[in-house]
PDB file of C-alpha atoms (C1' of nucleotides) in Angstrom:
ATOM      1  CA  MET A1035      55.958 118.654 101.509  1.00 61.00           C
ATOM      2  CA  CYS A1036      57.861 117.906 104.484  1.00 60.00           C
ATOM      3  CA  GLU A1037      59.187 120.680 104.987  1.00 63.00           C
ATOM      4  CA  ASN A1038      56.794 122.094 107.855  1.00 65.00           C
ATOM      5  CA  ALA A1039      60.446 121.750 109.656  1.00 73.00           C
ATOM      6  CA  GLY A1040      60.421 125.363 108.708  1.00 80.00           C
ATOM      7  CA  LEU A1041      62.986 124.652 105.638  1.00 87.00           C
ATOM      8  CA  ALA A1042      62.895 126.366 102.656  1.00 89.00           C
ATOM      9  CA  VAL A1043      61.419 124.177  99.505  1.00 92.00           C
ATOM     10  CA  THR A1044      64.736 124.293  97.391  1.00 95.00           C
ATOM     11  CA  HIS A1045      65.380 121.958  94.050  1.00 96.00           C
ATOM     12  CA  GLN A1046      68.198 120.567  95.254  1.00 97.00           C
ATOM     13  CA  ARG A1047      66.662 119.576  98.686  1.00 96.00           C
ATOM     14  CA  HIS A1048      63.822 118.130  97.299  1.00 96.00           C
ATOM     15  CA  VAL A1049      66.305 116.026  95.174  1.00 97.00           C
ATOM     16  CA  ILE A1050      68.327 115.410  97.708  1.00 97.00           C
ATOM     17  CA  TYR A1051      65.068 114.024  99.616  1.00 96.00           C
ATOM     18  CA  GLU A1052      63.424 112.336  96.988  1.00 96.00           C
ATOM     19  CA  ILE A1053      66.790 110.251  96.049  1.00 97.00           C
ATOM     20  CA  LEU A1054      66.907 109.799 100.301  1.00 97.00           C
ATOM     21  CA  LYS A1055      63.375 108.036 100.090  1.00 95.00           C
ATOM     22  CA  ASN A1056      64.263 105.195  96.891  1.00 95.00           C
ATOM     23  CA  MET A1057      67.850 104.734  98.995  1.00 95.00           C
ATOM     24  CA  HIS A1058      67.547 101.685 100.735  1.00 91.00           C
ATOM     25  CA  GLY A1059      70.767 100.189 103.489  1.00 92.00           C
ATOM     26  CA  HIS A1060      72.640 103.009 105.161  1.00 94.00           C
ATOM     27  CA  PRO A1061      74.342 104.951 102.331  1.00 95.00           C
ATOM     28  CA  SER A1062      77.180 107.586 102.887  1.00 95.00           C
ATOM     29  CA  PRO A1063      76.814 111.357 101.614  1.00 96.00           C
ATOM     30  CA  GLU A1064      79.069 110.550  98.629  1.00 97.00           C
ATOM     31  CA  GLU A1065      76.801 108.148  97.854  1.00 96.00           C
ATOM     32  CA  VAL A1066      73.681 110.667  98.332  1.00 97.00           C
ATOM     33  CA  TYR A1067      76.124 113.103  96.128  1.00 98.00           C
ATOM     34  CA  ALA A1068      76.475 110.732  93.613  1.00 97.00           C
ATOM     35  CA  ARG A1069      73.482 109.598  93.015  1.00 97.00           C
ATOM     36  CA  VAL A1070      72.308 113.516  93.399  1.00 98.00           C
ATOM     37  CA  LYS A1071      74.914 114.190  91.067  1.00 97.00           C
ATOM     38  CA  ARG A1072      73.152 112.867  88.142  1.00 97.00           C
ATOM     39  CA  ARG A1073      69.970 114.625  88.439  1.00 97.00           C
ATOM     40  CA  ILE A1074      72.177 118.447  89.265  1.00 97.00           C
ATOM     41  CA  PRO A1075      75.599 118.353  88.221  1.00 97.00           C
ATOM     42  CA  SER A1076      76.648 121.689  89.231  1.00 96.00           C
ATOM     43  CA  ILE A1077      75.318 120.427  93.120  1.00 97.00           C
ATOM     44  CA  SER A1078      78.319 120.697  95.672  1.00 98.00           C
ATOM     45  CA  LEU A1079      79.240 118.139  98.277  1.00 98.00           C
ATOM     46  CA  ALA A1080      78.752 120.577 100.472  1.00 98.00           C
ATOM     47  CA  THR A1081      75.142 120.983  99.986  1.00 98.00           C
ATOM     48  CA  VAL A1082      74.698 117.631 100.442  1.00 98.00           C
ATOM     49  CA  TYR A1083      76.436 118.103 103.347  1.00 97.00           C
ATOM     50  CA  LYS A1084      74.629 120.521 104.881  1.00 97.00           C
ATOM     51  CA  ASN A1085      71.128 118.883 103.440  1.00 97.00           C
ATOM     52  CA  LEU A1086      71.659 115.468 105.317  1.00 96.00           C
ATOM     53  CA  HIS A1087      72.120 117.766 108.568  1.00 95.00           C
ATOM     54  CA  LEU A1088      68.809 119.601 108.538  1.00 95.00           C
ATOM     55  CA  PHE A1089      67.453 116.379 107.699  1.00 95.00           C
ATOM     56  CA  ILE A1090      68.747 114.071 110.461  1.00 93.00           C
ATOM     57  CA  GLU A1091      68.410 117.126 112.701  1.00 90.00           C
ATOM     58  CA  SER A1092      64.526 118.287 111.952  1.00 91.00           C
ATOM     59  CA  GLY A1093      64.338 114.171 112.443  1.00 89.00           C
ATOM     60  CA  ILE A1094      62.778 113.189 108.908  1.00 92.00           C
ATOM     61  CA  PHE A1095      65.791 110.684 108.532  1.00 94.00           C
ATOM     62  CA  HIS A1096      67.752 109.183 111.207  1.00 92.00           C
ATOM     63  CA  GLU A1097      71.316 108.643 111.203  1.00 91.00           C
ATOM     64  CA  VAL A1098      72.893 104.906 111.571  1.00 91.00           C
ATOM     65  CA  SER A1099      75.085 105.280 114.399  1.00 82.00           C
ATOM     66  CA  LEU A1100      74.486 107.797 117.001  1.00 77.00           C
ATOM     67  CA  HIS A1101      78.185 107.951 118.111  1.00 69.00           C
ATOM     68  CA  HIS A1102      80.223 108.223 115.071  1.00 61.00           C
ATOM     69  CA  GLY A1103      83.262 110.582 114.940  1.00 76.00           C
ATOM     70  CA  SER A1104      85.813 109.548 116.770  1.00 87.00           C
ATOM     71  CA  LEU A1105      87.400 105.937 117.767  1.00 92.00           C
ATOM     72  CA  ARG A1106      85.920 105.613 121.485  1.00 93.00           C
ATOM     73  CA  VAL A1107      87.602 102.739 123.372  1.00 95.00           C
ATOM     74  CA  GLU A1108      85.474 101.030 125.676  1.00 95.00           C
ATOM     75  CA  THR A1109      86.996 100.945 129.264  1.00 95.00           C
ATOM     76  CA  ASN A1110      84.062  98.834 131.228  1.00 94.00           C
ATOM     77  CA  HIS A1111      84.774  95.486 130.896  1.00 91.00           C
ATOM     78  CA  ARG A1112      81.437  94.366 132.855  1.00 92.00           C
ATOM     79  CA  PRO A1113      78.266  93.487 130.067  1.00 90.00           C
ATOM     80  CA  HIS A1114      75.971  96.849 129.989  1.00 93.00           C
ATOM     81  CA  HIS A1115      75.000  98.645 127.166  1.00 92.00           C
ATOM     82  CA  HIS A1116      74.881 102.344 126.327  1.00 92.00           C
ATOM     83  CA  LEU A1117      72.304 105.861 127.068  1.00 92.00           C
ATOM     84  CA  VAL A1118      72.934 108.140 124.736  1.00 90.00           C
ATOM     85  CA  CYS A1119      71.412 111.261 125.318  1.00 89.00           C
ATOM     86  CA  THR A1120      70.011 112.724 121.302  1.00 84.00           C
ATOM     87  CA  ARG A1121      70.452 116.074 123.053  1.00 82.00           C
ATOM     88  CA  CYS A1122      74.173 116.799 124.420  1.00 81.00           C
ATOM     89  CA  LYS A1123      75.198 113.271 122.677  1.00 82.00           C
ATOM     90  CA  SER A1124      76.154 112.226 126.345  1.00 86.00           C
ATOM     91  CA  ILE A1125      76.725 108.561 126.420  1.00 89.00           C
ATOM     92  CA  SER A1126      76.318 107.158 130.051  1.00 91.00           C
ATOM     93  CA  ASP A1127      76.474 103.043 130.699  1.00 92.00           C
ATOM     94  CA  ILE A1128      74.013 100.884 131.556  1.00 92.00           C
ATOM     95  CA  ASP A1129      74.198  97.411 133.668  1.00 91.00           C
ATOM     96  CA  ALA A1130      72.581  94.533 130.797  1.00 88.00           C
ATOM     97  CA  LYS A1131      71.093  92.677 133.932  1.00 86.00           C
ATOM     98  CA  GLU A1132      69.641  96.301 134.901  1.00 86.00           C
ATOM     99  CA  LEU A1133      68.243  96.921 131.416  1.00 84.00           C
ATOM    100  CA  GLY A1134      67.306  93.453 131.444  1.00 77.00           C
ATOM    101  CA  LEU A1135      66.552  92.712 127.743  1.00 79.00           C
ATOM    102  CA  ALA A1136      66.103  88.530 126.821  1.00 75.00           C
ATOM    103  CA  ALA A1137      68.240  88.560 124.188  1.00 73.00           C
ATOM    104  CA  LYS A1138      68.754  85.251 121.870  1.00 76.00           C
ATOM    105  CA  HIS A1139      71.333  84.090 120.540  1.00 82.00           C
ATOM    106  CA  GLY A1140      72.637  81.580 117.891  1.00 83.00           C
ATOM    107  CA  LYS A1141      70.901  81.500 115.065  1.00 86.00           C
ATOM    108  CA  LEU A1142      68.933  85.172 112.694  1.00 84.00           C
ATOM    109  CA  PRO A1143      66.920  84.403 110.333  1.00 82.00           C
ATOM    110  CA  GLY A1144      68.604  84.881 107.266  1.00 84.00           C
ATOM    111  CA  GLY A1145      71.460  82.858 108.940  1.00 90.00           C
ATOM    112  CA  PHE A1146      73.276  85.449 111.344  1.00 93.00           C
ATOM    113  CA  LEU A1147      74.592  84.171 113.647  1.00 93.00           C
ATOM    114  CA  ALA A1148      74.366  86.652 116.958  1.00 93.00           C
ATOM    115  CA  GLN A1149      77.288  86.699 119.311  1.00 90.00           C
ATOM    116  CA  ARG A1150      76.859  89.566 121.097  1.00 88.00           C
ATOM    117  CA  TYR A1151      73.743  92.791 122.446  1.00 90.00           C
ATOM    118  CA  ALA A1152      74.777  96.711 121.516  1.00 90.00           C
ATOM    119  CA  VAL A1153      71.988  98.153 122.951  1.00 92.00           C
ATOM    120  CA  ASP A1154      71.236 102.062 122.471  1.00 91.00           C
ATOM    121  CA  VAL A1155      68.697 103.777 124.246  1.00 92.00           C
ATOM    122  CA  LEU A1156      68.492 106.797 123.009  1.00 90.00           C
ATOM    123  CA  GLY A1157      66.544 108.828 124.684  1.00 91.00           C
ATOM    124  CA  LEU A1158      66.684 112.260 127.318  1.00 91.00           C
ATOM    125  CA  CYS A1159      69.441 112.345 130.203  1.00 91.00           C
ATOM    126  CA  ALA A1160      68.050 113.869 133.348  1.00 91.00           C
ATOM    127  CA  GLU A1161      70.327 117.462 133.019  1.00 88.00           C
ATOM    128  CA  CYS A1162      68.482 117.298 129.053  1.00 88.00           C
ATOM    129  CA  GLN A1163      65.290 116.490 130.715  1.00 89.00           C
ATOM    130  CA  ARG A1164      65.780 119.488 133.111  1.00 88.00           C
ATOM    131  CA  LYS A1165      66.754 121.664 130.952  1.00 80.00           C
ATOM    132  CA  ALA A1166      63.938 121.549 128.543  1.00 71.00           C
ATOM    133  CA  ASP A1167      61.523 122.495 130.837  1.00 65.00           C
TER     134      ASP A1167
ATOM    135  CA  MET B1424     100.551  90.348 131.539  1.00 61.00           C
ATOM    136  CA  CYS B1425      97.822  90.643 128.527  1.00 60.00           C
ATOM    137  CA  GLU B1426     100.291  89.534 125.733  1.00 63.00           C
ATOM    138  CA  ASN B1427      99.700  86.194 125.026  1.00 65.00           C
ATOM    139  CA  ALA B1428      98.322  87.568 121.768  1.00 72.00           C
ATOM    140  CA  GLY B1429     101.864  87.962 119.810  1.00 77.00           C
ATOM    141  CA  LEU B1430     102.731  91.395 121.602  1.00 85.00           C
ATOM    142  CA  ALA B1431     106.057  92.181 121.679  1.00 88.00           C
ATOM    143  CA  VAL B1432     105.625  93.886 125.961  1.00 92.00           C
ATOM    144  CA  THR B1433     106.872  97.532 125.081  1.00 94.00           C
ATOM    145  CA  HIS B1434     107.256 100.132 127.975  1.00 96.00           C
ATOM    146  CA  GLN B1435     104.824 102.695 125.420  1.00 97.00           C
ATOM    147  CA  ARG B1436     102.185 100.015 125.856  1.00 96.00           C
ATOM    148  CA  HIS B1437     102.317  98.732 129.154  1.00 96.00           C
ATOM    149  CA  VAL B1438     101.735 102.158 130.017  1.00 97.00           C
ATOM    150  CA  ILE B1439      98.750 102.374 127.552  1.00 97.00           C
ATOM    151  CA  TYR B1440      96.801  99.555 129.019  1.00 96.00           C
ATOM    152  CA  GLU B1441      97.384 100.472 132.796  1.00 96.00           C
ATOM    153  CA  ILE B1442      96.085 103.342 131.985  1.00 97.00           C
ATOM    154  CA  LEU B1443      93.301 101.781 130.113  1.00 97.00           C
ATOM    155  CA  LYS B1444      91.950 100.038 132.726  1.00 95.00           C
ATOM    156  CA  ASN B1445      91.960 102.570 135.156  1.00 95.00           C
ATOM    157  CA  MET B1446      90.030 105.042 132.932  1.00 95.00           C
ATOM    158  CA  HIS B1447      86.486 104.952 132.682  1.00 91.00           C
ATOM    159  CA  GLY B1448      83.921 106.347 130.385  1.00 91.00           C
ATOM    160  CA  HIS B1449      84.508 106.114 126.410  1.00 94.00           C
ATOM    161  CA  PRO B1450      87.541 108.106 126.045  1.00 95.00           C
ATOM    162  CA  SER B1451      89.140 109.184 122.502  1.00 95.00           C
ATOM    163  CA  PRO B1452      92.255 108.466 121.770  1.00 96.00           C
ATOM    164  CA  GLU B1453      93.020 112.276 122.789  1.00 97.00           C
ATOM    165  CA  GLU B1454      92.449 111.721 125.760  1.00 96.00           C
ATOM    166  CA  VAL B1455      94.965 108.594 126.183  1.00 97.00           C
ATOM    167  CA  TYR B1456      97.190 110.432 124.399  1.00 98.00           C
ATOM    168  CA  ALA B1457      97.070 112.912 127.288  1.00 97.00           C
ATOM    169  CA  ARG B1458      97.191 110.926 129.505  1.00 97.00           C
ATOM    170  CA  VAL B1459      99.941 108.858 128.623  1.00 98.00           C
ATOM    171  CA  LYS B1460     101.688 111.764 128.080  1.00 97.00           C
ATOM    172  CA  ARG B1461     102.387 113.007 131.327  1.00 97.00           C
ATOM    173  CA  ARG B1462     104.218 109.427 132.296  1.00 97.00           C
ATOM    174  CA  ILE B1463     105.824 109.311 129.076  1.00 97.00           C
ATOM    175  CA  PRO B1464     106.480 112.695 128.066  1.00 97.00           C
ATOM    176  CA  SER B1465     108.446 111.537 124.375  1.00 96.00           C
ATOM    177  CA  ILE B1466     105.369 108.395 122.979  1.00 98.00           C
ATOM    178  CA  SER B1467     103.620 110.021 119.593  1.00 98.00           C
ATOM    179  CA  LEU B1468      99.845 110.213 118.835  1.00 98.00           C
ATOM    180  CA  ALA B1469     100.713 107.605 116.275  1.00 98.00           C
ATOM    181  CA  THR B1470     101.732 105.114 118.745  1.00 98.00           C
ATOM    182  CA  VAL B1471      99.042 105.703 120.885  1.00 98.00           C
ATOM    183  CA  TYR B1472      96.626 105.168 117.881  1.00 97.00           C
ATOM    184  CA  LYS B1473      98.403 102.139 116.885  1.00 97.00           C
ATOM    185  CA  ASN B1474      97.919 100.435 120.134  1.00 97.00           C
ATOM    186  CA  LEU B1475      94.802 100.873 120.669  1.00 97.00           C
ATOM    187  CA  HIS B1476      93.841  99.185 116.833  1.00 95.00           C
ATOM    188  CA  LEU B1477      95.640  96.401 118.809  1.00 95.00           C
ATOM    189  CA  PHE B1478      93.941  96.250 121.613  1.00 95.00           C
ATOM    190  CA  ILE B1479      90.794  96.642 119.950  1.00 93.00           C
ATOM    191  CA  GLU B1480      91.870  93.379 117.285  1.00 90.00           C
ATOM    192  CA  SER B1481      92.878  90.999 120.508  1.00 91.00           C
ATOM    193  CA  GLY B1482      89.852  91.212 121.614  1.00 89.00           C
ATOM    194  CA  ILE B1483      91.378  93.049 125.059  1.00 92.00           C
ATOM    195  CA  PHE B1484      89.474  96.465 124.695  1.00 94.00           C
ATOM    196  CA  HIS B1485      86.095  96.721 122.910  1.00 92.00           C
ATOM    197  CA  GLU B1486      85.411 100.209 120.624  1.00 91.00           C
ATOM    198  CA  VAL B1487      82.192 101.464 121.763  1.00 90.00           C
ATOM    199  CA  SER B1488      80.449 102.332 118.399  1.00 82.00           C
ATOM    200  CA  LEU B1489      81.227  99.010 115.250  1.00 77.00           C
ATOM    201  CA  HIS B1490      80.099 101.329 112.626  1.00 70.00           C
ATOM    202  CA  HIS B1491      81.598 104.644 113.486  1.00 60.00           C
ATOM    203  CA  GLY B1492      83.685 106.012 110.653  1.00 76.00           C
ATOM    204  CA  SER B1493      81.132 107.940 108.431  1.00 87.00           C
ATOM    205  CA  LEU B1494      77.981 109.360 108.108  1.00 92.00           C
ATOM    206  CA  ARG B1495      75.260 107.189 106.756  1.00 94.00           C
ATOM    207  CA  VAL B1496      71.438 108.194 106.951  1.00 95.00           C
ATOM    208  CA  GLU B1497      69.235 105.633 107.396  1.00 94.00           C
ATOM    209  CA  THR B1498      66.638 105.118 104.762  1.00 95.00           C
ATOM    210  CA  ASN B1499      64.837 102.191 106.316  1.00 94.00           C
ATOM    211  CA  HIS B1500      61.922 103.604 108.025  1.00 91.00           C
ATOM    212  CA  ARG B1501      60.057 100.849 109.177  1.00 92.00           C
ATOM    213  CA  PRO B1502      61.196 100.206 113.153  1.00 90.00           C
ATOM    214  CA  HIS B1503      64.310  97.720 113.262  1.00 93.00           C
ATOM    215  CA  HIS B1504      67.365  96.835 114.521  1.00 92.00           C
ATOM    216  CA  HIS B1505      70.881  95.769 112.570  1.00 92.00           C
ATOM    217  CA  LEU B1506      72.876  92.696 112.374  1.00 92.00           C
ATOM    218  CA  VAL B1507      76.390  94.348 111.694  1.00 90.00           C
ATOM    219  CA  CYS B1508      79.060  91.437 110.915  1.00 89.00           C
ATOM    220  CA  THR B1509      81.692  91.791 113.156  1.00 83.00           C
ATOM    221  CA  ARG B1510      84.273  90.235 109.994  1.00 81.00           C
ATOM    222  CA  CYS B1511      83.383  92.424 106.908  1.00 81.00           C
ATOM    223  CA  LYS B1512      81.707  95.263 108.799  1.00 81.00           C
ATOM    224  CA  SER B1513      78.491  94.877 106.956  1.00 85.00           C
ATOM    225  CA  ILE B1514      75.240  96.213 108.017  1.00 89.00           C
ATOM    226  CA  SER B1515      72.262  94.367 107.423  1.00 91.00           C
ATOM    227  CA  ASP B1516      68.008  95.369 108.401  1.00 92.00           C
ATOM    228  CA  ILE B1517      66.187  93.342 110.822  1.00 92.00           C
ATOM    229  CA  ASP B1518      62.190  93.726 111.643  1.00 91.00           C
ATOM    230  CA  ALA B1519      62.361  95.086 115.624  1.00 88.00           C
ATOM    231  CA  LYS B1520      59.639  93.120 115.382  1.00 86.00           C
ATOM    232  CA  GLU B1521      61.338  89.315 114.261  1.00 86.00           C
ATOM    233  CA  LEU B1522      64.065  90.322 116.678  1.00 83.00           C
ATOM    234  CA  GLY B1523      60.997  90.580 119.630  1.00 77.00           C
ATOM    235  CA  LEU B1524      63.247  92.291 122.012  1.00 79.00           C
ATOM    236  CA  ALA B1525      60.909  93.644 125.078  1.00 75.00           C
ATOM    237  CA  ALA B1526      62.073  96.894 125.235  1.00 73.00           C
ATOM    238  CA  LYS B1527      61.019  98.897 127.933  1.00 76.00           C
ATOM    239  CA  HIS B1528      60.095 103.043 127.530  1.00 82.00           C
ATOM    240  CA  GLY B1529      60.059 106.033 129.734  1.00 83.00           C
ATOM    241  CA  LYS B1530      62.224 106.253 132.973  1.00 86.00           C
ATOM    242  CA  LEU B1531      65.162 104.055 133.658  1.00 84.00           C
ATOM    243  CA  PRO B1532      66.833 104.078 136.796  1.00 82.00           C
ATOM    244  CA  GLY B1533      69.524 107.560 136.995  1.00 84.00           C
ATOM    245  CA  GLY B1534      66.019 109.834 135.387  1.00 90.00           C
ATOM    246  CA  PHE B1535      67.217 108.475 131.378  1.00 93.00           C
ATOM    247  CA  LEU B1536      64.385 109.399 129.246  1.00 93.00           C
ATOM    248  CA  ALA B1537      64.129 105.968 126.919  1.00 93.00           C
ATOM    249  CA  GLN B1538      62.526 106.920 123.662  1.00 91.00           C
ATOM    250  CA  ARG B1539      63.877 104.565 121.287  1.00 89.00           C
ATOM    251  CA  TYR B1540      66.121 101.478 121.043  1.00 91.00           C
ATOM    252  CA  ALA B1541      68.577 100.961 118.574  1.00 91.00           C
ATOM    253  CA  VAL B1542      70.120  97.326 118.720  1.00 92.00           C
ATOM    254  CA  ASP B1543      73.182  96.142 117.277  1.00 91.00           C
ATOM    255  CA  VAL B1544      73.498  92.493 116.918  1.00 92.00           C
ATOM    256  CA  LEU B1545      77.179  91.905 116.524  1.00 90.00           C
ATOM    257  CA  GLY B1546      78.208  88.190 114.746  1.00 90.00           C
ATOM    258  CA  LEU B1547      78.827  86.463 111.747  1.00 91.00           C
ATOM    259  CA  CYS B1548      76.765  87.362 108.879  1.00 90.00           C
ATOM    260  CA  ALA B1549      76.367  83.753 106.215  1.00 91.00           C
ATOM    261  CA  GLU B1550      78.817  84.511 103.884  1.00 88.00           C
ATOM    262  CA  CYS B1551      81.495  85.231 106.795  1.00 88.00           C
ATOM    263  CA  GLN B1552      80.493  81.607 108.618  1.00 90.00           C
ATOM    264  CA  ARG B1553      80.611  80.096 105.326  1.00 88.00           C
ATOM    265  CA  LYS B1554      84.727  82.099 104.786  1.00 81.00           C
ATOM    266  CA  ALA B1555      85.779  80.829 108.333  1.00 72.00           C
ATOM    267  CA  ASP B1556      84.497  76.941 107.764  1.00 67.00           C
TER     268      ASP B1556
ATOM    269  C1'  DG C 388     120.777  89.736 115.298  1.00 61.47           C
ATOM    270  C1'  DT C 389     116.020  89.603 113.565  1.00 61.47           C
ATOM    271  C1'  DT C 390     111.978  92.002 113.778  1.00 61.47           C
ATOM    272  C1'  DC C 391     108.414  93.984 116.051  1.00 61.47           C
ATOM    273  C1'  DT C 392     107.878  99.199 117.836  1.00 61.47           C
ATOM    274  C1'  DT C 393     108.402 104.310 117.349  1.00 61.47           C
ATOM    275  C1'  DG C 394     108.151 108.627 116.844  1.00 61.47           C
ATOM    276  C1'  DC C 395     107.935 112.233 113.559  1.00 61.47           C
ATOM    277  C1'  DA C 396     106.373 114.066 109.248  1.00 61.47           C
ATOM    278  C1'  DA C 397     103.396 114.183 106.163  1.00 61.47           C
ATOM    279  C1'  DA C 398      99.662 112.109 103.739  1.00 61.47           C
ATOM    280  C1'  DG C 399      94.913 110.672 103.693  1.00 61.47           C
ATOM    281  C1'  DG C 400      89.887 111.330 104.241  1.00 61.47           C
ATOM    282  C1'  DA C 401      85.890 112.940 105.952  1.00 61.47           C
ATOM    283  C1'  DT C 402      83.517 117.042 107.182  1.00 61.47           C
ATOM    284  C1'  DT C 403      82.948 122.178 107.634  1.00 61.47           C
ATOM    285  C1'  DT C 404      83.572 126.670 107.100  1.00 61.47           C
ATOM    286  C1'  DG C 405      83.621 131.619 104.806  1.00 61.47           C
ATOM    287  C1'  DC C 406      82.008 133.744 101.145  1.00 61.47           C
ATOM    288  C1'  DA C 407      80.124 136.108  97.566  1.00 61.47           C
ATOM    289  C1'  DT C 408      76.151 134.816  94.686  1.00 61.47           C
ATOM    290  C1'  DC C 409      71.664 133.420  94.313  1.00 61.47           C
ATOM    291  C1'  DC C 410      67.108 131.774  95.222  1.00 61.47           C
ATOM    292  C1'  DT C 411      62.675 130.958  98.197  1.00 61.47           C
ATOM    293  C1'  DC C 412      59.196 133.731 100.935  1.00 61.47           C
TER     294       DC C 412
ATOM    295  C1'  DG D 957      63.392 143.047  99.573  1.00 61.47           C
ATOM    296  C1'  DA D 958      65.219 139.408 103.370  1.00 61.47           C
ATOM    297  C1'  DG D 959      67.340 136.362 105.119  1.00 61.47           C
ATOM    298  C1'  DG D 960      67.893 131.689 104.124  1.00 61.47           C
ATOM    299  C1'  DA D 961      70.643 128.417 100.518  1.00 61.47           C
ATOM    300  C1'  DT D 962      73.991 127.353  97.606  1.00 61.47           C
ATOM    301  C1'  DG D 963      78.876 126.621  95.578  1.00 61.47           C
ATOM    302  C1'  DC D 964      83.353 127.085  95.546  1.00 61.47           C
ATOM    303  C1'  DA D 965      87.619 126.579  97.814  1.00 61.47           C
ATOM    304  C1'  DA D 966      90.400 126.639 102.308  1.00 61.47           C
ATOM    305  C1'  DA D 967      90.520 124.930 106.344  1.00 61.47           C
ATOM    306  C1'  DT D 968      89.784 121.884 110.095  1.00 61.47           C
ATOM    307  C1'  DC D 969      89.659 117.234 111.988  1.00 61.47           C
ATOM    308  C1'  DC D 970      90.770 112.721 113.002  1.00 61.47           C
ATOM    309  C1'  DT D 971      93.370 109.274 111.223  1.00 61.47           C
ATOM    310  C1'  DT D 972      96.529 106.378 108.441  1.00 61.47           C
ATOM    311  C1'  DT D 973     101.284 106.037 107.071  1.00 61.47           C
ATOM    312  C1'  DG D 974     106.295 105.954 104.985  1.00 61.47           C
ATOM    313  C1'  DC D 975     110.567 105.599 106.991  1.00 61.47           C
ATOM    314  C1'  DA D 976     115.251 105.446 110.113  1.00 61.47           C
ATOM    315  C1'  DA D 977     115.695 105.092 114.366  1.00 61.47           C
ATOM    316  C1'  DG D 978     115.811 101.874 119.020  1.00 61.47           C
ATOM    317  C1'  DA D 979     113.801  97.932 121.472  1.00 61.47           C
ATOM    318  C1'  DA D 980     111.823  93.193 122.275  1.00 61.47           C
ATOM    319  C1'  DC D 981     113.454  88.323 121.309  1.00 61.47           C
TER     320       DC D 981
END
DNA sequence: GTTCTTGCAAAGGATTTGCATCCTC
DNA sequence: GAGGATGCAAATCCTTTGCAAGAAC
């Protein structure tokens, strides 16, 4: 299966993978755990966490927020977006104008009222590119 | 000062505000606490947390990630972005094509290598708009 | 004076870690 | 068999809460 990432194919890992494939939305580890538990009652939450991290590190799944974890206050009051380094997790600012995305405001399909855009540009910062040579 | 938001002007609150104004980047509560403690050694971390939340609720400051908190796995493998309701915090998906932002890949100013865009459209979902009438 | 705030300590939730045992390769 | 994976419990990190004492309006 998808385990050319150097991961052993264990029963637990396989079931977690299958369940993730068939879930939709943005499940939390607890939600995944609850589903997996129905098929493997003896599984532990720690195992679910470990495997979710492995899947994310391997790029098999993404996580929704690249900078979840702790509360961060935005001190830059100018319109700007974020450059998020996927390697070192650093976040730096870039002026909205400099990035130049044409963002639609107002109603979107589905009736959602768009008021503000928060863009994360994911990639590698200059420093991590140098190290990756 | 900025306290037409119905907040009492306490010494602690004032100092926290001033310090936030003069910080840059995306400080964590602990970092803010450390700075404030230099001016008010007796301040408690809980007070910093309470005031950060009040500032954010009042719109005086923003928080960096609208959906920090717990790990969420992305189960939608199609290119898409997120509609984040600022009232009920719900997150729904919208196809990248449907949103239609022209995103630049490759090198950005500062040497950042852009690989992927994660866009949060902040606003009100249809349901919360109805309730807000 | 009444109400909102603070500081402290304890509680809570989410996530990680250590370790013995078990399972893939 | 060797090394990675699991399960459990304890530990840790981040954040919130309860409450008595203190400050703002």
